[in-house]
Amino acid sequence: MKNLRIGAILGALLMVAAACSSTPAAKEGGTLIVALPGDIVRTDTALTDDSNSSYVIQQVVEGLVGLEPGSTSKVLPVLAESYEMSADGLTYTFKLRSGVKFHDGTDFNADAVVFNYNRFINIPTALQDYTYYIGAVFGGYGETSNLESATAVDASTVVLKLKRPSSNFILTQTLPVFGIQSPAALALGKGDNTESDVTKITGAQGGAGAMVGTGPFTFVKWTVGDSVEIEKYAEYWDKEKVAHVDAIVFKAVAEEAQRLNGLAAGEIDLAQTIAPVDASVIAANDKLQLIDRGSSFNTFQISMNHSYAPVSNAKIREAIAYAIDYDYLIKTFYAGAAVKATNWMPSGVLYAKDLALPSYDVEKAKALIAESGETDLTIDFWYPNDVTRPYMPDPKGLFEAITANLEAVGFTINPNNAPWRGGYLDDEYAGKYEMWLLGWTGDWAGPDNFLKTAFFGYVDGAPSTEFAYKNDALEAAMNAALAAGTEAEAKAQWETAQDLIRADMPTVPIANSKPQAAASIDLKGFIGSAGLNEPLNLVWLDRP
């Protein structure tokens, strides 16, 4: 396959695959209990933008392509046997696997792929607040989408045509959000773009039509606020990767202590994340194992929406950056398993450079506040109250420490919190929050995934509702980087983009963490990934 830049991206990064100890042969059967750091949000691939939902969905729904387990950069064909890109970088031709069926018994074919991609680019306006990845990856919807068309040449051939070259295109299609679901199930669950009220789309709420894919597990049920259950799909098309366990129960366990206690008591087989401060406890227990996912592939930040004062003032944003005691946060909440952020993406990501971000300096913060001319220093500040994230192990604790830092230099903080599902994520993305805690775990190994997709890319040609950050020069530089025909040109454009962001300090990066998982010593075959690309059909329980 000819590609202008993807080859370099695929070879440039990551990831160390941290595999658990193995036994000579896998054992079959049993139910795997996995603790997630919070509930999922929805059961429709297209209508999710959080890693809890994605972690479950990737076990059930597959895309045309995927990532090699443990990697954040090596693309493998999945439902597509192969793919080719045209010389101009605009046309992608996928040859599909034959004989594959969805879990509802209907055929996977080119028409099904076209149905899904047409759905992606024509999501109703009222649902677009729930389809972050689609808008970010394709640059919008409908006429503004960079995906011009999806065409079935025959039953096993699909052509996707872009309006502009995008060197990250194949990597982006590894995201769970672009998983292919049964058209019949989508219609049954009102996920066929005929319904604009997300609460009435049963396929997104765990009801009829929910999560019907082609993967090694099938969706069983979602008990909101408690658990998600999936079971082995014995007729899985890849006979060499049929699941070893009979079922998986994903339990929502927001409290770090409950995850630790559940592991110690044998009630949890795998904790997707653990508190950094608990790593030593896990390591000291011979019935448990600590799983290192390798280098950091995330970032944690204080997010701000520029439509609100005083954070609309660049000097105020810079002052906030100088007000933070980064060393204290890293020592206290990450047990040292993190580094101070030097950029809006981890240092190992392609083209990342040290941007000399502000360090802790109370007097500098106060001076910038004085220079800003702002007299009302009141800020509404939010944190999630029922979840932890790999980059945010203790949301409330971090919030309280950051609030103390800000109040020490003169800000008045109005504290707010909301549940992750049905509140926090939806509201911050819709632009309802002035300042809030959030971060990003990378989806693919490119600067665009952090700088453009995660944070500052335009949607439908305008600044996102999330940050309301307008910087036309930045958007132009990022688009030019993605369309670049040489590595040197791409590097120059991405460096320009980073300099433009640093000049504005649109948000305040805090830390890059190295999140660890923990499991029973009986869990075998697990391959850890910094991007949380962790297929659980490969694992088994080595028990009598």
Coordinates of C-alpha atoms in Angstrom, one line a residue, residues 11-533:
G11 CA 7.2 2.7 12.7
A12 CA 7.8 5.7 15.0
L13 CA 6.0 4.7 18.1
L14 CA 4.9 2.6 20.7
M15 CA 4.2 0.3 22.4
V16 CA 5.7 -2.1 24.9
A17 CA 3.3 -5.0 25.2
A18 CA 3.2 -6.1 28.8
A19 CA 2.1 -9.6 28.7
C20 CA 1.2 -11.7 31.8
S21 CA 3.0 -14.9 32.4
S22 CA 1.8 -17.8 30.1
T23 CA 1.1 -21.4 30.6
P24 CA 1.6 -24.2 28.0
A25 CA -2.0 -24.3 26.9
A26 CA -5.0 -22.1 27.5
K27 CA -7.8 -23.3 29.7
E28 CA -11.4 -22.9 28.5
G29 CA -14.4 -21.7 30.4
G30 CA -15.3 -19.5 33.3
T31 CA -16.5 -16.0 33.8
L32 CA -14.0 -13.1 33.8
I33 CA -14.8 -10.3 36.2
V34 CA -13.3 -7.0 35.1
A35 CA -13.5 -3.8 37.2
L36 CA -13.7 -0.6 35.2
P37 CA -13.2 2.8 36.8
G38 CA -16.8 3.8 36.1
D39 CA -19.9 2.9 34.1
I40 CA -20.1 2.9 30.4
V41 CA -22.0 5.8 28.7
R42 CA -23.9 4.1 25.8
T43 CA -24.0 0.8 23.9
D44 CA -23.8 2.2 20.4
T45 CA -20.3 2.5 18.9
A46 CA -21.0 5.7 17.0
L47 CA -22.6 7.4 20.1
T48 CA -19.7 7.0 22.5
D49 CA -16.6 9.0 23.2
D50 CA -15.3 7.6 26.5
S51 CA -12.8 4.8 27.2
N52 CA -15.0 2.8 29.5
S53 CA -17.6 2.3 26.7
S54 CA -14.8 1.7 24.1
Y55 CA -13.2 -0.9 26.3
V56 CA -16.3 -3.0 26.3
I57 CA -17.4 -2.3 22.7
Q58 CA -14.0 -3.4 21.2
Q59 CA -14.7 -6.9 22.6
V60 CA -18.0 -7.1 20.6
V61 CA -17.9 -4.9 17.5
E62 CA -15.1 -4.9 15.0
G63 CA -14.0 -2.4 12.3
L64 CA -12.4 -2.8 8.9
V65 CA -9.0 -2.5 10.5
G66 CA -7.7 -2.6 14.1
L67 CA -4.5 -2.3 16.1
E68 CA -2.1 -5.2 16.9
P69 CA -2.7 -6.0 20.6
G70 CA -0.3 -4.0 22.7
S71 CA 0.4 -1.5 20.0
T72 CA -0.8 2.0 19.4
S73 CA 0.5 2.2 15.9
K74 CA 0.6 -1.1 14.0
V75 CA -2.5 -1.5 11.9
L76 CA -3.9 -4.9 11.1
P77 CA -6.8 -5.9 8.7
V78 CA -9.8 -7.1 10.6
L79 CA -13.1 -7.2 8.7
A80 CA -11.1 -6.1 5.6
E81 CA -8.7 -8.7 4.3
S82 CA -6.7 -6.0 2.7
Y83 CA -6.8 -2.3 1.7
E84 CA -5.1 0.0 -0.8
M85 CA -4.7 3.7 -1.1
S86 CA -4.7 5.6 -4.4
A87 CA -1.6 7.6 -5.4
D88 CA -3.4 10.9 -4.6
G89 CA -4.3 9.8 -1.1
L90 CA -8.1 10.2 -1.7
T91 CA -9.4 6.8 -2.4
Y92 CA -9.2 3.7 -0.2
T93 CA -10.3 0.3 -1.5
F94 CA -11.1 -2.4 1.0
K95 CA -11.4 -6.1 0.2
L96 CA -13.7 -7.6 2.7
R97 CA -13.8 -11.1 4.4
S98 CA -16.4 -13.4 3.1
G99 CA -18.7 -15.7 5.1
V100 CA -18.7 -13.4 8.2
K101 CA -22.1 -12.9 10.0
F102 CA -23.3 -10.4 12.5
H103 CA -24.4 -11.7 15.9
D104 CA -28.0 -11.4 14.8
G105 CA -27.3 -13.8 11.9
T106 CA -27.4 -11.3 9.1
D107 CA -24.6 -11.0 6.6
F108 CA -21.6 -8.8 6.9
N109 CA -20.9 -7.4 3.4
A110 CA -20.1 -4.3 1.5
D111 CA -23.7 -3.0 1.8
A112 CA -23.4 -3.2 5.6
V113 CA -20.1 -1.2 5.6
V114 CA -21.7 1.4 3.3
F115 CA -24.7 1.6 5.6
N116 CA -22.5 2.3 8.6
Y117 CA -20.3 4.9 7.0
N118 CA -23.3 6.7 5.5
R119 CA -24.7 6.8 9.0
F120 CA -21.4 8.2 10.4
I121 CA -21.4 11.2 8.1
N122 CA -25.1 11.9 8.2
I123 CA -25.7 11.8 12.0
P124 CA -28.6 14.1 12.9
T125 CA -27.6 17.5 14.2
A126 CA -29.3 16.7 17.6
L127 CA -27.0 13.7 18.1
Q128 CA -23.7 15.3 17.1
D129 CA -22.9 16.2 20.7
Y130 CA -22.6 12.4 21.3
T131 CA -20.4 11.7 18.3
Y132 CA -17.2 13.5 19.1
Y133 CA -14.9 11.2 17.3
I134 CA -16.8 11.2 14.0
G135 CA -16.9 15.0 13.8
A136 CA -13.2 15.3 14.9
V137 CA -11.9 12.6 12.5
F138 CA -13.9 13.6 9.5
G139 CA -13.9 17.4 10.2
G140 CA -17.7 17.6 10.4
Y141 CA -20.8 16.0 9.1
G142 CA -22.7 16.0 5.8
E143 CA -21.4 18.4 3.3
T144 CA -18.5 19.5 5.6
S145 CA -17.4 15.9 6.2
N146 CA -14.0 15.0 4.7
L147 CA -15.6 11.6 3.8
E148 CA -17.1 12.3 0.4
S149 CA -18.6 8.9 -0.3
A150 CA -18.8 5.2 0.6
T151 CA -19.5 2.9 -2.3
A152 CA -20.1 -0.9 -2.6
V153 CA -18.3 -2.0 -5.8
D154 CA -19.5 -5.6 -5.2
A155 CA -20.4 -7.7 -2.1
S156 CA -16.8 -7.9 -1.0
T157 CA -15.4 -4.6 -2.1
V158 CA -15.9 -1.1 -0.6
V159 CA -14.4 2.2 -1.7
L160 CA -14.1 5.1 0.7
K161 CA -13.4 8.4 -1.0
L162 CA -12.0 11.5 0.8
K163 CA -12.3 15.1 -0.3
R164 CA -8.8 16.0 1.0
P165 CA -5.8 13.7 1.7
S166 CA -5.5 12.7 5.3
S167 CA -2.4 10.7 6.2
N168 CA -4.0 9.5 9.5
F169 CA -7.1 8.1 7.9
I170 CA -6.3 4.3 8.2
L171 CA -5.1 4.8 11.8
T172 CA -8.3 6.6 12.7
Q173 CA -10.4 3.8 11.4
T174 CA -9.0 1.5 14.1
L175 CA -11.1 3.4 16.7
P176 CA -14.0 1.4 18.2
V177 CA -16.4 4.2 17.2
F178 CA -15.9 3.2 13.5
G179 CA -16.9 -0.4 14.3
I180 CA -19.4 -2.0 11.9
Q181 CA -22.7 -2.9 13.3
S182 CA -25.6 -4.9 11.8
P183 CA -27.8 -2.6 9.7
A184 CA -30.8 -4.6 10.8
A185 CA -29.9 -4.1 14.4
L186 CA -29.3 -0.4 13.9
A187 CA -32.8 -0.1 12.4
L188 CA -34.3 -2.1 15.2
G189 CA -32.6 0.0 17.8
K190 CA -33.5 3.4 16.0
G191 CA -29.8 3.9 15.3
D192 CA -30.3 4.4 11.6
N193 CA -30.5 8.2 11.8
T194 CA -34.3 8.2 11.9
E195 CA -34.4 9.2 15.6
S196 CA -32.8 12.4 17.0
D197 CA -33.4 11.9 20.7
V198 CA -30.6 9.8 22.1
T199 CA -32.7 8.6 25.0
K200 CA -35.1 6.9 22.5
I201 CA -32.4 5.1 20.6
T202 CA -32.7 1.7 22.3
G203 CA -29.5 0.5 20.7
A204 CA -27.6 3.2 22.6
Q205 CA -29.4 2.5 25.9
G206 CA -28.7 -1.2 26.2
G207 CA -32.1 -2.2 24.7
A208 CA -33.2 -3.7 21.3
G209 CA -30.4 -3.5 18.7
A210 CA -27.6 -2.7 21.2
M211 CA -24.1 -3.5 20.2
V212 CA -24.6 -6.1 17.4
G213 CA -21.2 -6.7 15.8
T214 CA -19.0 -9.5 14.5
G215 CA -16.6 -9.8 17.4
P216 CA -15.6 -12.7 19.7
F217 CA -18.2 -11.7 22.3
T218 CA -21.9 -10.9 22.1
F219 CA -23.7 -8.3 24.2
V220 CA -26.0 -9.6 26.8
K221 CA -27.2 -6.8 29.0
W222 CA -26.3 -3.5 30.7
T223 CA -27.4 -2.8 34.2
V224 CA -26.9 1.0 34.4
G225 CA -24.6 2.1 37.1
D226 CA -23.6 -1.5 37.9
S227 CA -22.3 -3.8 35.2
V228 CA -22.2 -4.9 31.5
E229 CA -22.3 -8.5 30.6
I230 CA -21.0 -10.1 27.4
E231 CA -20.7 -13.8 26.4
K232 CA -18.5 -15.9 24.2
Y233 CA -19.6 -16.1 20.5
A234 CA -18.8 -19.7 19.6
E235 CA -19.4 -19.0 15.9
Y236 CA -16.7 -16.2 15.7
W237 CA -15.3 -16.0 12.2
D238 CA -11.6 -16.1 13.3
K239 CA -11.4 -19.7 14.6
E240 CA -7.9 -19.2 16.0
K241 CA -9.2 -16.4 18.3
V242 CA -12.4 -17.8 19.6
A243 CA -12.7 -16.6 23.2
H244 CA -11.4 -18.9 26.0
V245 CA -13.7 -17.6 28.7
D246 CA -17.4 -18.2 28.5
A247 CA -18.4 -14.7 29.7
I248 CA -17.2 -11.4 30.9
V249 CA -18.8 -9.1 33.5
F250 CA -17.5 -5.5 33.5
K251 CA -18.3 -4.0 36.9
A252 CA -18.4 -0.2 37.4
V253 CA -16.1 0.3 40.4
A254 CA -15.2 4.0 40.7
E255 CA -13.6 3.7 44.2
E256 CA -10.0 2.7 44.0
A257 CA -10.1 1.0 47.4
Q258 CA -13.0 -1.2 46.3
R259 CA -11.0 -2.4 43.3
L260 CA -8.0 -3.2 45.5
N261 CA -10.2 -5.0 48.0
G262 CA -12.0 -6.9 45.3
L263 CA -8.8 -8.1 43.8
A264 CA -7.5 -9.2 47.2
A265 CA -10.7 -11.0 48.0
G266 CA -10.8 -12.9 44.6
E267 CA -14.0 -11.1 43.6
I268 CA -12.3 -9.3 40.7
D269 CA -10.0 -10.9 38.2
L270 CA -8.8 -7.8 36.4
A271 CA -8.8 -4.2 37.5
Q272 CA -8.4 -2.1 34.3
T273 CA -6.8 0.6 36.3
I274 CA -5.5 0.9 39.9
A275 CA -4.5 3.8 42.0
P276 CA -0.8 4.5 41.6
V277 CA -0.4 4.4 45.4
D278 CA -1.7 0.8 45.4
A279 CA 1.0 -0.6 43.1
S280 CA 3.3 -1.6 46.0
V281 CA 0.4 -3.4 47.7
I282 CA -0.4 -5.4 44.6
A283 CA 3.3 -6.3 44.1
A284 CA 3.6 -7.6 47.6
N285 CA 0.6 -10.0 47.2
D286 CA 1.7 -13.3 45.7
K287 CA -1.9 -14.0 44.6
L288 CA -1.9 -10.8 42.4
Q289 CA 0.1 -9.4 39.5
L290 CA 0.9 -5.9 38.5
I291 CA 0.6 -5.1 34.8
D292 CA 2.8 -2.3 33.4
R293 CA 1.5 -0.9 30.1
G294 CA 4.8 0.7 29.1
S295 CA 5.4 4.4 28.4
S296 CA 2.8 7.1 29.0
F297 CA 0.3 7.6 26.2
N298 CA -2.0 10.1 27.9
T299 CA -2.3 13.6 29.2
F300 CA -4.2 15.3 32.1
Q301 CA -5.2 18.9 32.0
I302 CA -7.2 21.8 33.3
S303 CA -9.7 22.4 30.5
M304 CA -11.2 25.8 29.8
N305 CA -13.9 27.2 27.6
H306 CA -12.9 30.5 26.0
S307 CA -16.4 31.8 25.8
Y308 CA -16.3 32.5 29.6
A309 CA -14.5 35.3 31.4
P310 CA -12.0 35.4 33.0
V311 CA -10.5 32.3 31.4
S312 CA -11.1 33.9 28.0
N313 CA -8.1 36.1 28.9
A314 CA -4.7 34.6 27.8
K315 CA -2.9 36.1 30.8
I316 CA -5.4 34.5 33.2
R317 CA -4.8 31.1 31.6
E318 CA -1.1 31.6 31.9
A319 CA -1.5 32.7 35.5
I320 CA -3.4 29.5 36.2
A321 CA -0.5 27.5 34.7
Y322 CA 2.0 29.2 37.1
A323 CA -0.3 28.7 40.1
I324 CA -0.2 24.9 40.0
D325 CA 2.2 22.9 42.2
Y326 CA 2.9 20.1 39.7
D327 CA 5.4 18.3 41.9
Y328 CA 3.0 18.0 44.7
L329 CA 0.2 16.6 42.5
I330 CA 2.5 14.0 40.9
K331 CA 4.0 12.9 44.3
T332 CA 0.6 12.8 46.1
F333 CA -1.8 11.4 43.5
Y334 CA 0.4 9.5 41.1
A335 CA 2.9 8.1 43.6
G336 CA 5.6 9.4 41.2
A337 CA 4.2 7.3 38.3
A338 CA 3.8 10.4 36.1
V339 CA 5.9 13.3 34.8
K340 CA 5.0 16.9 34.5
A341 CA 3.6 17.7 31.1
T342 CA 5.8 19.6 28.7
N343 CA 3.3 19.7 25.9
W344 CA -0.3 18.9 25.0
M345 CA 0.8 15.4 24.1
P346 CA 3.2 12.9 25.7
S347 CA 6.8 13.4 25.0
G348 CA 7.1 10.2 23.0
V349 CA 4.5 11.1 20.4
L350 CA 5.8 11.8 16.9
Y351 CA 7.1 15.4 16.5
A352 CA 6.4 16.4 20.1
K353 CA 8.8 18.9 21.5
D354 CA 9.4 20.5 24.9
L355 CA 7.3 23.7 25.0
A356 CA 8.8 25.0 28.2
L357 CA 5.4 25.2 29.9
P358 CA 5.1 27.2 33.1
S359 CA 6.3 25.8 36.4
Y360 CA 5.1 26.5 39.9
D361 CA 5.6 30.2 40.6
V362 CA 3.1 31.9 42.8
E363 CA 4.5 35.4 42.4
K364 CA 4.5 35.1 38.6
A365 CA 0.9 34.0 38.7
K366 CA -0.1 37.0 40.8
A367 CA 1.8 39.3 38.5
L368 CA 0.0 37.9 35.4
I369 CA -3.4 38.4 37.1
A370 CA -2.5 42.0 37.7
E371 CA -1.5 42.5 34.1
S372 CA -4.7 40.8 32.8
G373 CA -6.9 43.7 33.9
E374 CA -9.5 41.2 35.1
T375 CA -11.3 42.2 38.3
D376 CA -13.8 39.4 38.7
L377 CA -11.7 36.3 39.4
T378 CA -14.6 34.0 40.0
I379 CA -14.4 30.7 38.1
D380 CA -16.9 27.8 38.0
F381 CA -14.8 24.7 38.2
W382 CA -16.0 21.1 37.7
Y383 CA -14.8 17.5 38.4
P384 CA -16.5 14.1 37.8
N385 CA -17.8 12.5 41.0
D386 CA -18.2 8.8 40.1
V387 CA -15.2 7.8 38.1
T388 CA -11.5 7.6 37.9
R389 CA -9.4 7.7 34.8
P390 CA -5.9 6.4 33.9
Y391 CA -4.7 10.0 33.8
M392 CA -6.9 11.2 36.7
P393 CA -6.7 8.6 39.6
D394 CA -8.4 10.8 42.2
P395 CA -10.6 13.4 40.6
K396 CA -11.9 14.9 43.8
G397 CA -8.4 15.0 45.5
L398 CA -6.8 16.6 42.4
F399 CA -9.7 19.1 42.2
E400 CA -9.3 20.1 45.8
A401 CA -5.5 20.5 45.5
I402 CA -5.7 22.5 42.3
T403 CA -8.5 24.6 43.8
A404 CA -6.2 25.4 46.8
N405 CA -3.4 26.4 44.4
L406 CA -5.8 28.8 42.5
E407 CA -7.3 30.3 45.6
A408 CA -3.8 31.0 47.0
V409 CA -3.1 33.4 44.1
G410 CA -6.5 35.2 44.2
F411 CA -9.0 33.2 42.3
T412 CA -12.5 32.5 43.8
I413 CA -13.5 29.0 42.8
N414 CA -17.1 27.8 42.7
P415 CA -16.8 24.0 43.1
N416 CA -19.1 21.8 41.0
N417 CA -19.3 18.1 40.2
A418 CA -21.4 15.8 38.1
P419 CA -21.7 12.1 37.2
W420 CA -19.5 10.9 34.3
R421 CA -22.4 9.3 32.5
G422 CA -25.3 11.5 31.4
G423 CA -23.8 14.6 32.7
Y424 CA -20.1 15.5 32.9
L425 CA -18.9 14.4 29.4
D426 CA -22.0 15.6 27.6
D427 CA -22.1 18.9 29.3
E428 CA -18.4 19.8 29.0
Y429 CA -18.5 18.9 25.3
A430 CA -21.6 21.0 24.8
G431 CA -19.8 24.0 26.2
K432 CA -21.6 24.3 29.5
Y433 CA -18.6 24.3 31.7
E434 CA -16.2 27.2 32.2
M435 CA -13.3 25.1 33.6
W436 CA -13.1 21.4 34.3
L437 CA -10.7 18.5 34.8
L438 CA -10.2 16.1 31.9
G439 CA -7.5 14.4 29.9
W440 CA -6.9 12.1 27.0
T441 CA -5.6 8.6 26.5
G442 CA -4.3 8.3 23.0
D443 CA -6.1 6.4 20.3
W444 CA -3.4 6.3 17.7
A445 CA 0.3 7.3 17.6
G446 CA 0.1 10.7 15.9
P447 CA 0.2 14.3 17.0
D448 CA -3.2 14.9 15.4
N449 CA -4.9 12.5 17.9
F450 CA -4.0 14.8 20.7
L451 CA -3.7 18.3 19.3
K452 CA -6.6 18.1 16.8
T453 CA -8.9 15.2 17.6
A454 CA -8.7 15.5 21.4
F455 CA -8.5 19.2 21.9
F456 CA -8.4 21.9 19.4
G457 CA -9.6 20.8 16.0
Y458 CA -12.5 22.6 14.3
V459 CA -15.8 20.9 13.7
D460 CA -17.9 21.9 10.7
G461 CA -15.3 24.6 10.0
A462 CA -15.7 26.3 13.4
P463 CA -14.1 26.0 16.9
S464 CA -15.5 23.2 19.0
T465 CA -18.3 23.9 21.5
E466 CA -16.1 22.2 24.1
F467 CA -13.3 24.7 24.2
A468 CA -14.6 27.6 22.0
Y469 CA -10.9 28.1 21.1
K470 CA -10.6 30.0 17.8
N471 CA -7.2 29.9 16.1
D472 CA -7.5 29.8 12.4
A473 CA -3.7 29.6 11.9
L474 CA -3.5 26.6 14.1
E475 CA -6.3 24.8 12.2
A476 CA -4.6 25.6 8.9
A477 CA -1.2 24.3 10.2
M478 CA -2.8 21.0 11.5
N479 CA -4.7 20.4 8.2
A480 CA -1.5 21.2 6.2
A481 CA 0.4 18.7 8.4
L482 CA -2.1 15.9 7.7
A483 CA -2.0 16.6 3.9
A484 CA 1.8 16.9 3.8
G485 CA 3.6 14.9 1.1
T486 CA 6.9 14.6 2.9
E487 CA 8.1 14.0 6.5
A488 CA 10.0 17.3 6.6
E489 CA 6.9 19.2 5.6
A490 CA 4.7 17.4 8.1
K491 CA 7.2 17.9 10.9
A492 CA 7.5 21.7 10.2
Q493 CA 3.7 22.1 10.2
W494 CA 3.3 20.1 13.5
E495 CA 6.0 22.2 15.1
T496 CA 4.3 25.4 14.0
A497 CA 1.0 24.1 15.4
Q498 CA 2.7 23.4 18.8
D499 CA 4.2 26.9 18.9
L500 CA 0.8 28.4 18.1
I501 CA -0.8 26.5 21.0
R502 CA 1.9 27.4 23.4
A503 CA 1.5 31.1 22.6
D504 CA -2.2 31.0 23.6
M505 CA -2.1 28.5 26.5
P506 CA -5.7 27.5 25.7
T507 CA -5.7 24.9 28.5
V508 CA -3.2 23.9 31.2
P509 CA -1.5 20.5 30.8
I510 CA -0.7 18.9 34.1
A511 CA 0.9 15.5 33.8
N512 CA 1.5 12.4 31.7
S513 CA 0.8 9.2 33.8
K514 CA 1.8 5.6 33.4
P515 CA -1.4 3.8 34.4
Q516 CA -1.0 0.3 35.6
A517 CA -3.5 -2.6 35.7
A518 CA -3.7 -5.4 38.2
A519 CA -5.0 -8.9 38.1
S520 CA -5.3 -12.2 39.8
I521 CA -2.3 -14.4 39.3
D522 CA -4.6 -16.8 37.6
L523 CA -5.2 -14.5 34.7
K524 CA -3.1 -15.5 31.7
G525 CA -2.6 -14.3 28.1
F526 CA -3.4 -10.6 28.9
I527 CA -1.6 -8.1 26.6
G528 CA -1.5 -4.6 28.1
S529 CA -1.6 -1.5 25.9
A530 CA -1.0 2.1 26.8
G531 CA -3.9 2.9 24.4
L532 CA -6.2 0.3 26.2
N533 CA -6.4 -1.8 23.1

